[in-house]
Amino acid sequence: MKIKKGDIVKILTGTSKGKTGKVLNVFLQNGTVTVEGVNLHKKHTRPRKQGQQGQVVEFPAPLPSSKVALVCPKCGKTTRVGYVMKAGEKKRRVCKKCRTIID
Ligand SMILES: [Zn+2]
């Protein structure tokens, strides 16, 4: 998975196409992500206790990570992600456009 929690991504398809937002969660099991303010679904909750009101909660639903593109924090463009490895270091992500190490 090339997208990580906290990344800024751009939505490529669907009703939120063109929007950007922060990745709130990454689900590795099925390759989906949730993005702040994107793909909002409404959930109606019933009152649980007496006197409590039922309400409508908006929450971002997961969307496939292939439908989002990473926005490089350095050059601000949507980019593909490459990897660099140095001896004795962890694999790090790099912007394919400006070659900046992202994390
Ligand atoms: Zn870049």
XYZ file of C-alpha atoms and ligand atoms in Angstrom:
104
model
C 0.000 0.000 0.000
C 1.430 3.309 -1.068
C -0.991 5.484 0.826
C -0.549 6.050 4.509
C -2.633 7.540 7.252
C -2.221 11.327 7.309
C -1.402 11.630 3.609
C -3.140 14.233 1.479
C -4.782 12.572 -1.491
C -6.825 13.596 -4.503
C -9.914 11.658 -5.501
C -9.796 10.431 -9.089
C -13.286 9.080 -9.679
C -16.826 9.168 -8.400
C -18.912 11.977 -7.000
C -15.994 13.440 -5.075
C -13.726 13.502 -8.112
C -11.141 16.258 -7.885
C -11.499 16.760 -4.151
C -8.530 16.553 -1.889
C -8.505 15.406 1.683
C -6.517 13.841 4.436
C -6.399 10.091 4.803
C -8.030 9.159 8.078
C -7.592 5.436 7.948
C -6.038 2.772 5.787
C -7.484 -0.714 5.646
C -4.807 -3.067 4.466
C -7.112 -6.092 4.464
C -9.136 -4.870 1.493
C -7.010 -2.041 0.139
C -9.378 0.776 0.989
C -8.934 4.148 2.626
C -11.167 6.685 4.287
C -10.614 10.319 3.394
C -11.739 13.303 5.432
C -14.884 14.868 3.953
C -15.042 12.459 1.018
C -17.598 9.765 0.262
C -19.738 10.828 3.192
C -22.476 8.488 4.176
C -25.210 9.100 6.666
C -25.943 6.792 9.471
C -29.123 7.157 11.458
C -28.810 6.262 15.076
C -31.684 5.439 17.354
C -31.972 6.867 20.816
C -30.340 4.416 23.183
C -31.416 5.919 26.472
C -34.596 7.646 27.378
C -34.494 11.351 26.703
C -31.699 10.892 24.180
C -32.413 11.815 20.623
C -31.832 9.751 17.554
C -29.530 11.529 15.156
C -27.964 11.404 11.745
C -24.222 10.921 11.814
C -22.140 11.626 8.769
C -19.068 9.520 8.331
C -16.603 8.951 5.504
C -17.026 5.505 3.961
C -13.993 3.590 2.713
C -13.077 3.804 -0.956
C -10.526 1.769 -2.910
C -7.014 3.161 -2.648
C -6.714 2.891 -6.443
C -9.253 5.701 -6.734
C -7.031 8.191 -4.965
C -3.687 9.722 -5.866
C -1.128 10.945 -3.411
C -0.502 14.684 -3.392
C 3.168 15.355 -2.820
C 3.659 17.615 0.215
C 6.688 19.172 -1.456
C 5.674 19.932 -5.048
C 1.897 19.824 -4.543
C 1.278 17.642 -7.563
C -0.538 14.367 -7.651
C 2.126 11.794 -8.062
C 2.988 8.173 -8.140
C 5.117 6.814 -5.394
C 8.517 5.246 -5.724
C 10.710 3.730 -3.111
C 14.300 4.316 -2.163
C 16.409 2.156 0.032
C 19.698 2.897 1.624
C 21.834 0.321 3.307
C 20.727 -0.202 6.874
C 17.692 2.041 6.499
C 14.025 1.414 6.116
C 12.345 1.600 2.731
C 11.174 5.174 2.193
C 8.653 6.622 -0.192
C 9.718 9.133 -2.770
C 7.761 11.458 -5.080
C 8.272 10.329 -8.655
C 7.998 13.895 -9.915
C 10.348 15.874 -7.676
C 12.267 12.958 -6.131
C 11.668 14.276 -2.624
C 11.518 11.714 0.129
C 8.019 11.887 1.546
C 8.562 10.158 4.876
Zn 6.894 15.991 -5.395
